Coordinates of C-alpha atoms and ligand atoms in Angstrom, one line a residue:
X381 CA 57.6 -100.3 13.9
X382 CA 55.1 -99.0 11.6
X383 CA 53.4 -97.0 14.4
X384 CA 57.2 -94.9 14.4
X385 CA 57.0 -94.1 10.9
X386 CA 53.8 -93.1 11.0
X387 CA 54.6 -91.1 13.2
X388 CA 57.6 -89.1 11.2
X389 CA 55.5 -89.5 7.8
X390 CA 52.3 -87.6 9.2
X391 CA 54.6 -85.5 11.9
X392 CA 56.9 -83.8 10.2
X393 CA 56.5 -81.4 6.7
X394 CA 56.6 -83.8 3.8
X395 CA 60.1 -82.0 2.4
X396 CA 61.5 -82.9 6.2
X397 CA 60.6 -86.2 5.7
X398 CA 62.3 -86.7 2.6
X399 CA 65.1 -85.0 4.3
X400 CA 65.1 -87.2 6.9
X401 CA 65.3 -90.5 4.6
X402 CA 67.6 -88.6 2.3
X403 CA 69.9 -88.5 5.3
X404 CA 69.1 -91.8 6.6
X405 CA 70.0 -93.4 3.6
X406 CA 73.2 -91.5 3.0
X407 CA 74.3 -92.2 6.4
X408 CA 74.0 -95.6 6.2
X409 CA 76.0 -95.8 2.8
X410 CA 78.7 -93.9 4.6
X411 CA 79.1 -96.1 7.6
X412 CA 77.2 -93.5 10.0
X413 CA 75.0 -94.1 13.3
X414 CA 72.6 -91.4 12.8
X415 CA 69.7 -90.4 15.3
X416 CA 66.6 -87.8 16.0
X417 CA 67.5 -85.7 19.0
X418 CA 66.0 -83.2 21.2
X419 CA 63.1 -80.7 20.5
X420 CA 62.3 -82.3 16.9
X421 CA 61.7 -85.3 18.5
X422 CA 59.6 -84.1 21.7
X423 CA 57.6 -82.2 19.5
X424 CA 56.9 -85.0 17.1
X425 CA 56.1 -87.5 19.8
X426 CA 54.0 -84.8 21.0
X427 CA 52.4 -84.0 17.5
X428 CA 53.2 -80.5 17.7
X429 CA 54.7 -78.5 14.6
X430 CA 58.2 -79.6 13.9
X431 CA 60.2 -77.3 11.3
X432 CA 63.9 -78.7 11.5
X433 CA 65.8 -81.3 11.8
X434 CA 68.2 -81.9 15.2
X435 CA 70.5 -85.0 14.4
X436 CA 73.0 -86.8 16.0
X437 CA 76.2 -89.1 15.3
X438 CA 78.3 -90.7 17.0
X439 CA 81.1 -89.9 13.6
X440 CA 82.1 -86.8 12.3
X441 CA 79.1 -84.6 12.6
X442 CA 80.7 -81.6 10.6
X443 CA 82.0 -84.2 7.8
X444 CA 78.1 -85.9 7.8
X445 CA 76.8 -82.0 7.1
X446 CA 79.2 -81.5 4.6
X447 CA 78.4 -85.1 2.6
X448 CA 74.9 -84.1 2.9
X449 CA 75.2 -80.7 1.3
X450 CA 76.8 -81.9 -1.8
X451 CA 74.4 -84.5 -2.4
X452 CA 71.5 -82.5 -1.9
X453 CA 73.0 -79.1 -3.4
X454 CA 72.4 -77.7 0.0
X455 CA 75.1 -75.3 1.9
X456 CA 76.8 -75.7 5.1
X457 CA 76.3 -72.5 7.0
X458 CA 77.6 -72.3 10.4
X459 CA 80.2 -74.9 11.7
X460 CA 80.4 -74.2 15.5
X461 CA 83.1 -75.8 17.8
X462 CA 81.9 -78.8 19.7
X463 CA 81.8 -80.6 16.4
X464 CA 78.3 -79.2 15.2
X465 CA 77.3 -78.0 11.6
X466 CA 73.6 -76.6 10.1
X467 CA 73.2 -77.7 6.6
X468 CA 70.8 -75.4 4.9
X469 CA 68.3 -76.0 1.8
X470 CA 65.9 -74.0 0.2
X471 CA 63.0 -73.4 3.1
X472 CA 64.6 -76.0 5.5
X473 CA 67.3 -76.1 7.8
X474 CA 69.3 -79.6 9.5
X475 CA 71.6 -79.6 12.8
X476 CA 73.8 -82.6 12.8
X477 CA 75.9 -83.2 15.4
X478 CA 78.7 -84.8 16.9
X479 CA 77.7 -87.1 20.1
X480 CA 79.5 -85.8 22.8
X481 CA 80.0 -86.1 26.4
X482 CA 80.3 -83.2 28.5
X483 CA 81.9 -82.2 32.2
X484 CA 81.4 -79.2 33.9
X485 CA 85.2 -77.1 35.6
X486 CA 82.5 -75.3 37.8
X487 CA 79.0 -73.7 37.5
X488 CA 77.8 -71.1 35.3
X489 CA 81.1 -72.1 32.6
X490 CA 80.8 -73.9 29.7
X491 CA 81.2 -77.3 29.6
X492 CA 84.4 -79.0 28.5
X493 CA 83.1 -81.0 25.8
X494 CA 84.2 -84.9 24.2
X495 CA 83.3 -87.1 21.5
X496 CA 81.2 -89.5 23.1
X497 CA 78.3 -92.3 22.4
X498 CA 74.6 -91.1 22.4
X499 CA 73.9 -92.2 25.4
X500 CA 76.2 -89.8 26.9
X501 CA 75.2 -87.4 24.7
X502 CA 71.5 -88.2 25.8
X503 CA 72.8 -88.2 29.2
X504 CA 74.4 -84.6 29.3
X505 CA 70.5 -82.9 28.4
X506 CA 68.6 -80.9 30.2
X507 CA 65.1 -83.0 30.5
X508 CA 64.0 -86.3 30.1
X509 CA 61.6 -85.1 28.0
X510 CA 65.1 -83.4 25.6
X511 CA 66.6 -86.5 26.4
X512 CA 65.6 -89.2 23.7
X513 CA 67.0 -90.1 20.1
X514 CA 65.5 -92.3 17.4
X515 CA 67.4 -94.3 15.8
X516 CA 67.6 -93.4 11.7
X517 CA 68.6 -96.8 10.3
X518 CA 67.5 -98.7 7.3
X519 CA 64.6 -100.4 7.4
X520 CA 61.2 -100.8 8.8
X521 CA 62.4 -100.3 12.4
X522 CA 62.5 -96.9 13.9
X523 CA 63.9 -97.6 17.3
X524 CA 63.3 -95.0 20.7
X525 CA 66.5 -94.7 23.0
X526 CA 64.8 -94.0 26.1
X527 CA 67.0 -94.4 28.6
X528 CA 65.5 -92.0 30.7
X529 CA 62.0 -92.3 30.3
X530 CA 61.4 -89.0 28.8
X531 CA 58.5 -90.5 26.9
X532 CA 56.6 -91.6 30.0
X533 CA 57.1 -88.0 30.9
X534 CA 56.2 -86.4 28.3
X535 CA 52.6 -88.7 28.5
X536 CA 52.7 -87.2 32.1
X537 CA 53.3 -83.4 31.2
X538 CA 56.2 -83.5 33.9
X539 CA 59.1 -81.7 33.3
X540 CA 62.1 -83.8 35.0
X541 CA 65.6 -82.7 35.1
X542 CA 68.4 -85.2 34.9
X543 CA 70.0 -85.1 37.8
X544 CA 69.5 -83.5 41.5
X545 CA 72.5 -80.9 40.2
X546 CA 71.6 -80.0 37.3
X547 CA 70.4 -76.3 37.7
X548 CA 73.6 -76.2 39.6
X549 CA 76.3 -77.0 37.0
X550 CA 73.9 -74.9 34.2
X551 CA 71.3 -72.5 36.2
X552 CA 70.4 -71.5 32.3
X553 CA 68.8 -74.8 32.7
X554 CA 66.3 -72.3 35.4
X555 CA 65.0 -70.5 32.6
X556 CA 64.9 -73.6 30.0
X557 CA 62.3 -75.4 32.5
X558 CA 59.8 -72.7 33.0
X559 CA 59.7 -71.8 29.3
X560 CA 59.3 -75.7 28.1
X561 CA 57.0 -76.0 31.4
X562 CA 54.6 -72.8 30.1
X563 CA 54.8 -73.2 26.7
X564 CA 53.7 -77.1 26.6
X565 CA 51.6 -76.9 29.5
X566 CA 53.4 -79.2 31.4
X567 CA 54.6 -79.4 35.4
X568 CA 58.1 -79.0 36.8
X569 CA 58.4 -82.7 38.5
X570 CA 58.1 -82.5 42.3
X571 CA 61.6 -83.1 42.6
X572 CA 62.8 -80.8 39.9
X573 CA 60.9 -77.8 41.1
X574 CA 62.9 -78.5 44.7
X575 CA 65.6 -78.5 43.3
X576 CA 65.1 -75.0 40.9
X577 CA 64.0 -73.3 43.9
X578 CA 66.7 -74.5 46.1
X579 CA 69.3 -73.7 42.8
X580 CA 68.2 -70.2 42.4
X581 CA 71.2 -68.7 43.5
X582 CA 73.0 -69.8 40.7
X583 CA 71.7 -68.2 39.0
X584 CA 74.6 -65.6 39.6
X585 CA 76.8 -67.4 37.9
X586 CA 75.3 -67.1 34.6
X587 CA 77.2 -64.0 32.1
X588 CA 74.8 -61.6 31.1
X589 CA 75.4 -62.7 27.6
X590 CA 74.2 -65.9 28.8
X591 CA 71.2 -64.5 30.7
X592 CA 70.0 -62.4 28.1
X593 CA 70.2 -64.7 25.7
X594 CA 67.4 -66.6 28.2
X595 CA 65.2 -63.7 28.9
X596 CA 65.5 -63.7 24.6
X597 CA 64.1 -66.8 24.0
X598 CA 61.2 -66.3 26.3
X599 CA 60.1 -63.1 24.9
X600 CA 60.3 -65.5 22.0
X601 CA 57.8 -67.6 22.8
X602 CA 54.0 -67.1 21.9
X603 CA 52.9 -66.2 25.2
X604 CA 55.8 -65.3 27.2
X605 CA 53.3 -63.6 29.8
X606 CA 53.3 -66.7 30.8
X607 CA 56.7 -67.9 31.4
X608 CA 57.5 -64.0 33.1
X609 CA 54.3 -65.1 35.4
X610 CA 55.9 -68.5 36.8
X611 CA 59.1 -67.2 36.7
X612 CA 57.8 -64.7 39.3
X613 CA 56.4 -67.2 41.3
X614 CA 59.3 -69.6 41.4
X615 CA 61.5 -67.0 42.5
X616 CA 63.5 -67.2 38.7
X617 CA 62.5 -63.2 38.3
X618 CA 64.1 -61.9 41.1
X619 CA 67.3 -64.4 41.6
X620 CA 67.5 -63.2 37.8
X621 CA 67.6 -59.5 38.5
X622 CA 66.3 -58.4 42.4
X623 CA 64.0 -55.4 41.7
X624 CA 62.5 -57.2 38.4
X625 CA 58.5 -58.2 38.7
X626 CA 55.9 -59.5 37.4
X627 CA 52.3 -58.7 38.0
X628 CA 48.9 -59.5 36.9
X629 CA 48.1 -55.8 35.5
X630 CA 51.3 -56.8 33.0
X631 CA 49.5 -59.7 32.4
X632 CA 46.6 -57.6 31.5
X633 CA 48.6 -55.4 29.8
X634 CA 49.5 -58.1 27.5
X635 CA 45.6 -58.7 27.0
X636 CA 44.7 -55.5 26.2
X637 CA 47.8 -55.4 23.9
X638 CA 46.5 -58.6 22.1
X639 CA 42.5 -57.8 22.1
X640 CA 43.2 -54.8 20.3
X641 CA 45.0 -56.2 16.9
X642 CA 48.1 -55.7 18.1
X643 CA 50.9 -58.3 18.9
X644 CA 52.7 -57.6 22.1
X645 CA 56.4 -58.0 20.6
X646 CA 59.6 -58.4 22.5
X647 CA 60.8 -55.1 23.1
X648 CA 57.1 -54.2 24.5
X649 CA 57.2 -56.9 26.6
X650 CA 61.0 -56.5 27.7
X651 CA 59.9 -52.9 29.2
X652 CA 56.7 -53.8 30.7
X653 CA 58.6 -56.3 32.8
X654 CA 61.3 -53.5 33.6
X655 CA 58.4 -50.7 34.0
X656 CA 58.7 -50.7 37.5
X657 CA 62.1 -50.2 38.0
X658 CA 63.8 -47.2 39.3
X659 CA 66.2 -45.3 36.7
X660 CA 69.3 -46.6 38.2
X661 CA 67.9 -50.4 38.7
X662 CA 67.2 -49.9 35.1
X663 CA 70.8 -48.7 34.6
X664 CA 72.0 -52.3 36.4
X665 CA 69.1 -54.1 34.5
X666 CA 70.7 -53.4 31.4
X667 CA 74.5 -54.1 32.4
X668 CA 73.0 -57.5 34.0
X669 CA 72.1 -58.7 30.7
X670 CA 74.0 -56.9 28.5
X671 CA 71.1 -55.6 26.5
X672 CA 71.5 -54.0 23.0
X673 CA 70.7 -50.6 22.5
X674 CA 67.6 -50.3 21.1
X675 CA 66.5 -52.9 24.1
X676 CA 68.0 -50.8 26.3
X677 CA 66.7 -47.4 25.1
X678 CA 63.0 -48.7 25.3
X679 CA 63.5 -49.5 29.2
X680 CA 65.1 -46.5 29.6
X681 CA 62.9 -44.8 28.5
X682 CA 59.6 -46.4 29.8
X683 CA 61.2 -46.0 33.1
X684 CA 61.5 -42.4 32.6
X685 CA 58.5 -41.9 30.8
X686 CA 56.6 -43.2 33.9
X687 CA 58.4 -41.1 35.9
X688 CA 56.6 -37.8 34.1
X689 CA 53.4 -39.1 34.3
X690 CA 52.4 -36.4 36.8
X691 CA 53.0 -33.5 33.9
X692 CA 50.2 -35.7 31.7
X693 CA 47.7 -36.0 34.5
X694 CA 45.7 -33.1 33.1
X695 CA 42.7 -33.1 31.1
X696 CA 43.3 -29.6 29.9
X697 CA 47.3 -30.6 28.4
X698 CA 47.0 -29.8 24.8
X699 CA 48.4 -31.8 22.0
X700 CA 51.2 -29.8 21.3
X701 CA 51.9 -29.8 25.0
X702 CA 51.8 -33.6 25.2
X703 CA 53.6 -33.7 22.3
X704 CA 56.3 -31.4 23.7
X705 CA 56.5 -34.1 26.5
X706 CA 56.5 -37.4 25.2
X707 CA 57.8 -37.0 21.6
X708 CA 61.5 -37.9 22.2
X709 CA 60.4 -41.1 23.9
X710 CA 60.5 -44.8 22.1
X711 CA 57.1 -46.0 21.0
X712 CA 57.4 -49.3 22.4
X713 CA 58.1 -47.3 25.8
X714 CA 55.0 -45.2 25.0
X715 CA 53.1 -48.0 24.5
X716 CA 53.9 -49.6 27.7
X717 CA 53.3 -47.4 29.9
X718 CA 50.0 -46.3 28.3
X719 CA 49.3 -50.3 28.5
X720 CA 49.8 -49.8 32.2
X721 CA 47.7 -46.6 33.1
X722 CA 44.4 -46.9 34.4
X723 CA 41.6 -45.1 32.2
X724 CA 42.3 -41.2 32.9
X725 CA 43.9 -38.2 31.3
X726 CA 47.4 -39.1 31.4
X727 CA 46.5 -42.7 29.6
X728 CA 44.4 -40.4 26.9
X729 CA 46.9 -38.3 26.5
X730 CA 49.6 -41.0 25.5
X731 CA 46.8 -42.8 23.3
X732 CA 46.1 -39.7 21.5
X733 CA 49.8 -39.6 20.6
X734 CA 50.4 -42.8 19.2
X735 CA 47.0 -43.0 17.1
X736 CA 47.1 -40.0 16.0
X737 CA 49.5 -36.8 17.4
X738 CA 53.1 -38.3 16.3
X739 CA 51.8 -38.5 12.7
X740 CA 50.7 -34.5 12.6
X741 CA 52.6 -32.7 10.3
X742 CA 52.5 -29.1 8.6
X743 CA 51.1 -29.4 4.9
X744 CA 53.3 -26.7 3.9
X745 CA 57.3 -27.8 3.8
X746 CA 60.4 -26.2 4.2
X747 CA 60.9 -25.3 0.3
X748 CA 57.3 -23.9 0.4
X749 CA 58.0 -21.2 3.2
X750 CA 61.0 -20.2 1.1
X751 CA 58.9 -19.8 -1.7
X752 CA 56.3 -17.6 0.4
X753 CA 60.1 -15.3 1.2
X754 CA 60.7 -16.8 4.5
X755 CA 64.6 -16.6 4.9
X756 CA 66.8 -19.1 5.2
X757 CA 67.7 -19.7 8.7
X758 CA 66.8 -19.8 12.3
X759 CA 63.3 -18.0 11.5
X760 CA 62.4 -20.9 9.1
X761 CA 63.2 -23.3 12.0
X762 CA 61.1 -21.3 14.2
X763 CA 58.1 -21.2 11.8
X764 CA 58.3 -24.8 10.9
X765 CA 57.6 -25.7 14.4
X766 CA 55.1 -23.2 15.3
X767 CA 53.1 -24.7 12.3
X768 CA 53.4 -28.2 13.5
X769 CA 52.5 -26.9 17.0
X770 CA 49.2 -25.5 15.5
X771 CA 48.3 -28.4 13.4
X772 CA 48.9 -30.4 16.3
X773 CA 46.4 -28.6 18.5
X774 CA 43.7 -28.0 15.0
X775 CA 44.6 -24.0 14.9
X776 CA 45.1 -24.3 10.9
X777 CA 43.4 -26.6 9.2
X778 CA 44.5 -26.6 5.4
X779 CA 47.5 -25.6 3.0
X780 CA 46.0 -22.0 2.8
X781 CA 45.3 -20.8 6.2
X782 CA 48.6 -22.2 7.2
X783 CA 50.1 -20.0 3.6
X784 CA 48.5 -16.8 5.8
X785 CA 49.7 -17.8 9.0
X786 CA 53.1 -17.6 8.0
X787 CA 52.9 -14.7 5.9
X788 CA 51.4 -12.8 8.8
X789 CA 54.8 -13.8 10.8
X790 CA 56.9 -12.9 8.6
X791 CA 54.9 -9.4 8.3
X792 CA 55.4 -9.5 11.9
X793 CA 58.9 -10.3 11.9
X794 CA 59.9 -8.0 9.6
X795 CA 58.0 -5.1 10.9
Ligands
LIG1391 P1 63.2 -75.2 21.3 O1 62.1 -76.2 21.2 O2 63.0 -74.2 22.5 O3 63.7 -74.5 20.1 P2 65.0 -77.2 21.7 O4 64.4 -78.2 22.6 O5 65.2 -77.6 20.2 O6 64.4 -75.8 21.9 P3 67.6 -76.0 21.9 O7 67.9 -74.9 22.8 O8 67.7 -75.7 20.4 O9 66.3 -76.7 22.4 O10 68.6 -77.1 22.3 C1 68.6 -78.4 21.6 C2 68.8 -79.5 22.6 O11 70.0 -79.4 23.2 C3 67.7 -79.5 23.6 O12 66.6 -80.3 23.3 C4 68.4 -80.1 24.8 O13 68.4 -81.5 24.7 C5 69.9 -79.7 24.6 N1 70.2 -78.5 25.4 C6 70.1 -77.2 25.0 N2 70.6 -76.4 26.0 C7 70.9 -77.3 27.0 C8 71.5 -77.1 28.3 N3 71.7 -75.8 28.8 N4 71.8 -78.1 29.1 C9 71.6 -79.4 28.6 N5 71.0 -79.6 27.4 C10 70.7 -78.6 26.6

């Protein structure tokens, strides 16, 4: 199979490659079945980047991981249950695994898990398309286990799940299937998109760890506009979370985000998906998927932040006024909900801020106004502020006219 090797030689990074014989080889010496599993391979037999290694045996995973860190000086770094171990070298990282064959007690739990034969480990996968090992053995031959026909799918661009009940025993599976189905530019499979829709509400029976850990990987992705978009449409969005939406002007908010420089990151895009949300649906947002803190502060606040917008709908509103508003709000929560406005004062205010307002500052510093005889205390508070306020809004411009500013004040408060 020449065509195979080919493939892996120009596919994959030439340090994977040697990897991957290194392995190979090793196996083989060790009395190992060893194969090429799930995204690696799809993306290789798709010629798209491929920057790690997902292996399978049907041995001792863990003890394979461990052989192959000692003979490459690499270091075995995580060693989860379910017999699975990531074997890490300088710049590269290798899964191998223990085939196994999985049940599910009842949806939304984690599968009780068995040693099994790769084709039940194939067997138990998502997709067709996530559902094919090659075969590392010696030799010329590089054989495809295809018992699925994940390769004629992938030549389709259909995204087939492996069974009609498969969003029901794992509705994480929901989320899996739009992301590969956006990110490859692919189609759900007639069947399979039945069956998502029909499967929604199990979606319920996901933990918000689990969830979260979804909605995480698809902010992940390079356009997760995308993914948010058809999630919307297929009904993932709101069986997810009820109030949660997307809409085109996010889409465009994305856009804008993008045409300007900027990346739209996770936490930007994780509030403009919650922007419409009322504060408490925001409250049970965040308990639904667990979110960290920082997450949850920036949907917090862009809820709340939206909720002022009728204070920054004036043209008059001077800096130190907008500032007085909007300071104590996250700037990825700033930034969304400028992304959102339409052109107008409240959107100018907000832009003003983050180019340009939240970096004002006072030349003059606290040690200076001691040294111009302010006291220590409340007064110096007062004055620091009052300069900031009148930087902010271009009253002093310059160490020395903010010098006689505060030496008229403390005139003042002295007389
Ligand atoms: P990506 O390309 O998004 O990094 P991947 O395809 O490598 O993803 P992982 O989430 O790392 O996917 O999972 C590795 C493999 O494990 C998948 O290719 C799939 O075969 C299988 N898998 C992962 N999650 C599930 C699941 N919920 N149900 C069934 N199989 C799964």
């Amino acid at each position: 199979m020449a065509e195979r090797w080919a493939l892996v030689e120009n596919g994959l990074p030439p340090p994977l490659v040697a990897l991957l014989l290194r392995v190979r080889e090793l196996a083989a010496k060790e009395g190992y079945s060893l194969y090429l599993v799930g995204g690696p391979l799809r993306d290789l037999l798709l010629a798209r980047p491929v920057l790690d290694l997902d292996l399978v045996t049907e041995g001792d995973g863990p003890a394979l991981a461990s052989l192959l860190a000692k003979a490459t000086g690499g270091q075995v770094v995580a060693h989860h249950p379910f017999g699975t171990a990531k074997v890490k070298l300088p710049g590269l990282a290798v899964d191998i695994a223990t085939a196994r064959y999985e049940t599910y007690p009842h949806p939304g739990a984690l599968p009780a898990v068995y040693p099994g034969t790769i084709l039940e480990d194939l067997a138990r996968r998502d997709f067709t398309i996530n559902a094919m090992a090659l075969r590392l053995c010696p030799g010329d031959d590089w054989p495809l286990l295809d018992p699925l026909h994940g390769e004629k799918d992938l030549r389709q661009g259909l995204v087939r799940a492996l069974h009609d009940k498969s969003f029901q025993d794992d509705a994480t599976r929901i989320w899996r299937a739009v992301r590969y189905e956006q990110r490859l530019g692919f189609h759900l499979e007639d069947g399979t998109e039945n069956a998502l829709r029909r499967d929604l509400a199990y979606l319920d029976t996901i933990s918000p760890d689990r969830l979260r850990h979804e909605v995480e990987r698809t902010l992940d992705e390079s356009q997760p506009e995308r993914a948010f978009a058809r999630a919307k449409e297929l009904g993932v969005l709101a069986a997810s979370f009820p109030p949660l939406c997307w809409s085109p002007a996010k889409g465009q908010a994305v856009a804008d985000q993008t045409s300007s420089g900027r990346k739209a990151g996770p936490l930007l895009l994780l509030a403009l998906l919650a922007a419409d949300l009322t504060p408490p649906q925001a409250e049970g947002f965040i308990s639904r998927l667990a979110l960290p803190s920082r997450w949850a502060t920036a949907v917090r606040h862009t809820v709340a932040l939206r909720e002022r917008l009728g204070e920054l709908d004036d043209v008059t509103l001077r800096s130190s006024q907008v500032y007085a508003t909007v300071a104590r709000f996250d700037e990825a929560a700033i930034q969304t909900v400028s992304l959102l406005l339409p052109p107008g004062p409240a959107k100018d205010h907000l832009d003003r801020f983050l180019s340009v307002d939240r970096y004002a500052k006072p030349r003059l510093r606290g040690d200076d106004l001691l040294a111009l005889g302010v006291p220590q205390g409340p007064l110096l508070g007062s004055l620091m502020e009052e300069l900031k306020q009148k930087c902010l809004d271009g009253e002093l411009t310059g160490r020395e006219a903010e010098k006689e500013y505060v030496l008229r004040r403390l005139t003042e408060a002295k007389g």
